[in-house]
XYZ file of C-alpha atoms in Angstrom:
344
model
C 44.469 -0.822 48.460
C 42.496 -0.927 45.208
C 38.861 0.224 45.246
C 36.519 -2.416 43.917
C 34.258 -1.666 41.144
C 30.599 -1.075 42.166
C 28.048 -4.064 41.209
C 24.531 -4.518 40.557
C 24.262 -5.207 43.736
C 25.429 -2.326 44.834
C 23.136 -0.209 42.514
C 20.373 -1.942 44.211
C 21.182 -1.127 47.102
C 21.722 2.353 46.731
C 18.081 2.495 44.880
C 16.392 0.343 47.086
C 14.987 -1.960 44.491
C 15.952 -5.466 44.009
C 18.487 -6.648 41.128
C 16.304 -7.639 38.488
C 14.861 -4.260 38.664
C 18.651 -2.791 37.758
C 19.188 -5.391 35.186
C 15.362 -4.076 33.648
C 16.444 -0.693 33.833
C 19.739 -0.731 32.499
C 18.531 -2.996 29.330
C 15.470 -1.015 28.980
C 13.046 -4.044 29.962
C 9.062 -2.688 30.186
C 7.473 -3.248 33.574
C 9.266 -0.563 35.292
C 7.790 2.924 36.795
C 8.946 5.670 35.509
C 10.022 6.983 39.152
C 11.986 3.905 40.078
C 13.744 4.482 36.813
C 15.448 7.683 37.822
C 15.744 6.580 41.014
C 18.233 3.681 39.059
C 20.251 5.626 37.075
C 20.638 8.049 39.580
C 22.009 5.108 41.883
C 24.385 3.745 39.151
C 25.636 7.676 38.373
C 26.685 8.681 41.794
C 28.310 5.127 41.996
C 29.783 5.614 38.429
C 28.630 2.594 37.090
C 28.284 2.756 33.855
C 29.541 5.831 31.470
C 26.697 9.038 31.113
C 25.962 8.228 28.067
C 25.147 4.588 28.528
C 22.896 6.354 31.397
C 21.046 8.612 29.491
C 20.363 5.614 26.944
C 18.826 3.863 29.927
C 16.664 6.762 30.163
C 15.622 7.603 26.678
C 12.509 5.906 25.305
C 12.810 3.530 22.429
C 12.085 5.040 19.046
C 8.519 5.327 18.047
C 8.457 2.553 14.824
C 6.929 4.310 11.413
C 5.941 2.760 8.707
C 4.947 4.609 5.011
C 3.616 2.467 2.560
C 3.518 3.563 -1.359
C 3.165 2.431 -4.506
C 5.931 0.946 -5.971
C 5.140 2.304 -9.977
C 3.539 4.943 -9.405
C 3.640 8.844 -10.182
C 7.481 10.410 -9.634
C 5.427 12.552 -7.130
C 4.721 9.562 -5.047
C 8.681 8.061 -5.786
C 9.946 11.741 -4.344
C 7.491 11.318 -1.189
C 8.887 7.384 -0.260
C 12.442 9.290 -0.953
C 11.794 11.460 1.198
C 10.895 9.189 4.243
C 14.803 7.987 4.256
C 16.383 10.831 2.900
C 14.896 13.259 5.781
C 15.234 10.696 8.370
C 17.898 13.462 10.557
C 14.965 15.589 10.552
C 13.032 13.003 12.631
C 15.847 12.904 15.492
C 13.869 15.647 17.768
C 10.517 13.474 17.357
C 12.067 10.032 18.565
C 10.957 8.217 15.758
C 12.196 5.721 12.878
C 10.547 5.982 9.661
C 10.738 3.274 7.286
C 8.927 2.563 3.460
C 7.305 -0.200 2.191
C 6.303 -0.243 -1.721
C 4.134 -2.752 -2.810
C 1.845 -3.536 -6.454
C 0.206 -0.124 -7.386
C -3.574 -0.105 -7.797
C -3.903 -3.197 -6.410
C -5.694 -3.702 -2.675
C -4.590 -7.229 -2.154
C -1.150 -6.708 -1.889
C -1.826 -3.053 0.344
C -4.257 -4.936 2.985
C -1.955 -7.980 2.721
C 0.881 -5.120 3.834
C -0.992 -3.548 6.561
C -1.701 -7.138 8.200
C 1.707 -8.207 7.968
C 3.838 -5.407 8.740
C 0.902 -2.978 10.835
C 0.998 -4.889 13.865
C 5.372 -4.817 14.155
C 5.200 -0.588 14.163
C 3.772 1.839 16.250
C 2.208 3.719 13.310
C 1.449 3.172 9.988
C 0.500 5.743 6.806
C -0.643 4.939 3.229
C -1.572 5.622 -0.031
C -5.264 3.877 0.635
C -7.519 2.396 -2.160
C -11.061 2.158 -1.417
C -11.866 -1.369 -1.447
C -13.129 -3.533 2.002
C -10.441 -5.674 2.593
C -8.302 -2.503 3.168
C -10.944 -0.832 5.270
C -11.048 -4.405 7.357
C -7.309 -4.119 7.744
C -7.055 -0.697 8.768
C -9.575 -1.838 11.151
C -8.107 -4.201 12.804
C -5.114 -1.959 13.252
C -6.622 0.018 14.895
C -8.020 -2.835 17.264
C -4.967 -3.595 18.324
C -3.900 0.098 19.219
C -2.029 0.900 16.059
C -3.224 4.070 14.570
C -3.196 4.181 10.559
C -3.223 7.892 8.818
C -4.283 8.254 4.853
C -1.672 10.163 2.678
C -2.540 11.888 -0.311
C -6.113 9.942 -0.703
C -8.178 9.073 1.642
C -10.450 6.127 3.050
C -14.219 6.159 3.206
C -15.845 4.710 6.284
C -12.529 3.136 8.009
C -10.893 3.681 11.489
C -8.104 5.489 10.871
C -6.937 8.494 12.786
C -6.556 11.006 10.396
C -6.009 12.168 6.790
C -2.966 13.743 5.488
C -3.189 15.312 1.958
C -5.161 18.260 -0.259
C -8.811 18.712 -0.264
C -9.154 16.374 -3.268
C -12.526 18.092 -4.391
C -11.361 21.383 -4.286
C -8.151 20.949 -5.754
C -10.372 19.293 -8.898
C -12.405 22.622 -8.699
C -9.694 24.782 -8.971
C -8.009 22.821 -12.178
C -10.923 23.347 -13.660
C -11.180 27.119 -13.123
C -7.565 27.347 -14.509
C -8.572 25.488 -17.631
C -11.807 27.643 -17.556
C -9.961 30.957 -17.633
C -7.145 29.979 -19.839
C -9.504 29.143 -22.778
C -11.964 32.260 -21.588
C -15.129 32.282 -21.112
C -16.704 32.852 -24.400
C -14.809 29.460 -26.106
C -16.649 26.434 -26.934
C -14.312 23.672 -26.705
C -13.071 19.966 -25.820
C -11.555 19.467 -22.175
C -10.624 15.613 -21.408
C -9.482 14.283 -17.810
C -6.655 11.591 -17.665
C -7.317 10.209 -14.083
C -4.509 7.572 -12.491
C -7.547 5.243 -11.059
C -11.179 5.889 -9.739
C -9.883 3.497 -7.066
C -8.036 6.031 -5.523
C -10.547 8.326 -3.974
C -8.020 11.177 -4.576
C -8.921 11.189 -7.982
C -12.411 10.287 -7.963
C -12.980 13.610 -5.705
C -10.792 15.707 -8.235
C -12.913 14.513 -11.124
C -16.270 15.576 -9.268
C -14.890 18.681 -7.788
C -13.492 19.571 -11.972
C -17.084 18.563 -13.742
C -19.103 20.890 -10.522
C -17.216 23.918 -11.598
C -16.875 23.522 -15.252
C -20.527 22.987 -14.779
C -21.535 25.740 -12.726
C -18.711 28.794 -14.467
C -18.073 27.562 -17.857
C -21.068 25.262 -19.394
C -19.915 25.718 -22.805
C -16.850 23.804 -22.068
C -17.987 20.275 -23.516
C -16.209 17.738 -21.128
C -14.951 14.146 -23.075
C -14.592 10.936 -21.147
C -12.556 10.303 -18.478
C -9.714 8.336 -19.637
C -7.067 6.047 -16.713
C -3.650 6.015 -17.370
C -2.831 4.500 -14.379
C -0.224 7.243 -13.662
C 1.837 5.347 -16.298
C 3.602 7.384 -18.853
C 3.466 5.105 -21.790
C -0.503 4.658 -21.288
C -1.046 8.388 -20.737
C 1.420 8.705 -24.210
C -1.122 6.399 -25.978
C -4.248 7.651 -24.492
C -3.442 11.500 -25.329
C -2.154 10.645 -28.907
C -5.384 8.830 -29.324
C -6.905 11.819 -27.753
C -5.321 14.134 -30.099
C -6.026 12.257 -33.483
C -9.807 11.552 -32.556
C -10.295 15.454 -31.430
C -8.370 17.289 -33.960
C -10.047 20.316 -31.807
C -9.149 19.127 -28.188
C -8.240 22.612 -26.509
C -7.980 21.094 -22.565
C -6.256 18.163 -20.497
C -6.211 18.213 -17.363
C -4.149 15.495 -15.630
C -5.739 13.968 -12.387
C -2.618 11.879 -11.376
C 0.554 11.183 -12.441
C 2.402 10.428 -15.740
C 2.238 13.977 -16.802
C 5.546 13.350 -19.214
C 3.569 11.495 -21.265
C 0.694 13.536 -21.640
C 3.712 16.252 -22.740
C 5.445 14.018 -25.332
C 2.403 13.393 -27.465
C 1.383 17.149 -27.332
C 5.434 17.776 -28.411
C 4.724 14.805 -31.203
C 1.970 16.343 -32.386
C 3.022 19.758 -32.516
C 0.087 20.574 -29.987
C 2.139 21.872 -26.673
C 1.209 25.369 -27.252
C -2.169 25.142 -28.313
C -3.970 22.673 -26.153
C -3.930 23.756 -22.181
C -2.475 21.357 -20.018
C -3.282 21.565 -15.960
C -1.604 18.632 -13.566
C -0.421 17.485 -10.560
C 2.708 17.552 -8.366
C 5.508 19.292 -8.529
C 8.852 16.814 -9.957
C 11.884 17.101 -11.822
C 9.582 15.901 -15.096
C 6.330 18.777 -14.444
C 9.265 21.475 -14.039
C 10.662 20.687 -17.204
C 7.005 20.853 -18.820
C 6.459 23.805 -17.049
C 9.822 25.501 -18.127
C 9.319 25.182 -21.726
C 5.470 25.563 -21.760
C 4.090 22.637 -22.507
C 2.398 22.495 -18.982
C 0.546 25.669 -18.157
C -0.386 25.049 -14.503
C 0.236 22.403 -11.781
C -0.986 22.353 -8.155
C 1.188 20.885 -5.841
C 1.566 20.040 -1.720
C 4.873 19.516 -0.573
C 6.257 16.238 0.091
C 8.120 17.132 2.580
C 5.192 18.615 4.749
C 3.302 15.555 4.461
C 5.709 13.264 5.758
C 6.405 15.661 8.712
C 2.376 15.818 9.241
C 2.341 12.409 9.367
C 5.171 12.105 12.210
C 3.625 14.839 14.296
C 0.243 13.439 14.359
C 1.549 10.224 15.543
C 4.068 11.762 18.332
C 1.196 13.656 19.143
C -0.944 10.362 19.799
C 2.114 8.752 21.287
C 2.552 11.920 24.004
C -1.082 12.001 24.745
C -1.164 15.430 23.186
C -4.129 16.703 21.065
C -3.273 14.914 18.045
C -3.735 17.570 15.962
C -1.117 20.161 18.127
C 1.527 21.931 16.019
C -0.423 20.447 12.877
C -1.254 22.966 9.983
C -3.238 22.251 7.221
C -2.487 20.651 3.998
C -1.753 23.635 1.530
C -1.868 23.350 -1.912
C 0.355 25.565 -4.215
C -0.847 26.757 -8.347
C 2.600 26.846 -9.988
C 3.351 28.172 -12.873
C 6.782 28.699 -15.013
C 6.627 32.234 -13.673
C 6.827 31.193 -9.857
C 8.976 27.931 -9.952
C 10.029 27.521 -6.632
């Protein structure tokens, strides 16, 4: 006599719930305690229902949903850190998560609030580049309203609800440029230092600028500091902004580089036969700042790792998701001087 196959029914039974209970469980339907879950898939393994591994599915949680949005022409630093969100995604398994990017119009607030109403409320979690303007603040905001925690990467957001700030101490990371440039000229030189910022929009590089003019204020006062100049952490606009530079200030003896686009800062000093006289500090470590680095144009670059960031980012929001301190297993943003002597 052939056995018959055990049913829903039968798994019902055996759990003492009712069948639409089974058929929640077994297609991972909400409204269902935890306790008469296992009590399920207990039921439908001893009656060998369905296969293990279609049991332990049953069990598993859905993946948390992440969302990183970036600039979508911005620094190579910031390219290598959206790269990183799908190129690291096996690294992500243990955490139960799926991280996905989003690029949108750099510098411009529009398009990121217009992104973190539209996509926000369909994750679990977003992070992003922020800008400080209100109508992001409003829609990180409202994120949060509806439960969906927002975390800052790289710069930060004034006055806004978001859970928590990933990235370098802005201020002193602009303090310690400064001493770089301060030590490399020595202390006795009077002489022309510029800045090259991305935007003052980002408060990133607003905070570097103030943390750069404290100290060059407060060690090296002879240091006479020019303008701040925006390249918008374009290339060809820092290109055209440091040859400008260079043929205005035929004694310029300083840049430092607040955001991105350090290749072009490089090219005009290699145009203009300046790479070895004029000290150049920057930002974030790419395949573009090594090469600068390597055949000393670029004297000094202070980096955090991309890599670290993104993985900050996922613990703090397991952490929120597990009811954990959200801060557990977090360690703090470190930044790194490199120089061509200690390429990693």
């Amino acid at each position: 006599m052939t056995r018959s196959l055990p049913g829903v029914a039968d798994v019902a039974r055996l759990a003492g719930v009712s069948t639409a209970t089974v058929d929640r469980v077994l297609n991972r339907r909400p409204g269902v305690r935890p306790a008469t879950v296992q009590r399920v898939v207990q039921a439908a393994a001893e009656l060998e229902y369905l296969p293990r591994h279609e049991l332990h599915a049953a069990l598993a949680p859905e993946p948390m949903q992440l969302l990183f949005i970036l600039p979508d022409r911005s620094s190579r630093f910031l390219r290598m850190l959206g790269e990183w969100v799908g190129y690291s995604q096996e690294h992500w398994s243990p955490f139960n998560v799926n991280c996905k990017t989003a690029f949108i119009q750099s510098f411009d607030p529009e398009a990121l609030a217009g992104m973190l109403r539209r996509r926000g409320p369909k994750v679990d979690g977003v992070a992003f580049m922020a800008l400080e303007h209100p109508l992001v603040r409003e829609a990180v905001d409202r994120l949060a309203e509806l439960g969906v925690p927002s975390i800052t990467l790289v710069s930060d957001l004034s006055h806004s609800q978001r859970v928590a700030y990933v990235g370098l101490d802005n201020r002193a990371a602009g303090r310690t440029a400064a001493y770089l440039i301060g030590r490399f000229l020595g202390p006795a030189r009077r002489a022309k230092v510029v800045m090259i910022a991305g935007s003052l929009s980002y408060r990133a590089h607003e905070e570097r600028e103030a943390g750069f003019i404290q100290l060059l204020a407060e060690q090296y006062p002879q240091l006479r500091l020019l303008d701040l100049r925006e390249g918008y952490d374009d290339e060809r606009t820092n290109y055209r902004q440091t040859r400008a530079l260079l043929e205005q200030h035929t004694d310029l003896a300083a840049i430092y580089n607040i955001g991105g686009g350090a290749e072009g800062v490089g090219r005009a000093l290699k145009e203009s036969g300046q790479e070895h006289r004029v000290v150049f500090v920057g930002h974030g470590l790419t395949p573009d700042t090594r090469a600068l680095l390597i055949d000393g144009t670029m004297d000094a670059l202070i980096n955090q790792s991309p890599q670290s960031a993104i993985l900050t980012c996922v613990r703090i929001f397991t952490n929120l998701r597990d009811r954990r301190d959200m801060m557990s297993g977090v360690e703090a943003t470190r930044s790194q001087v490199i120089f061509r002597e200690n390429l990693p």
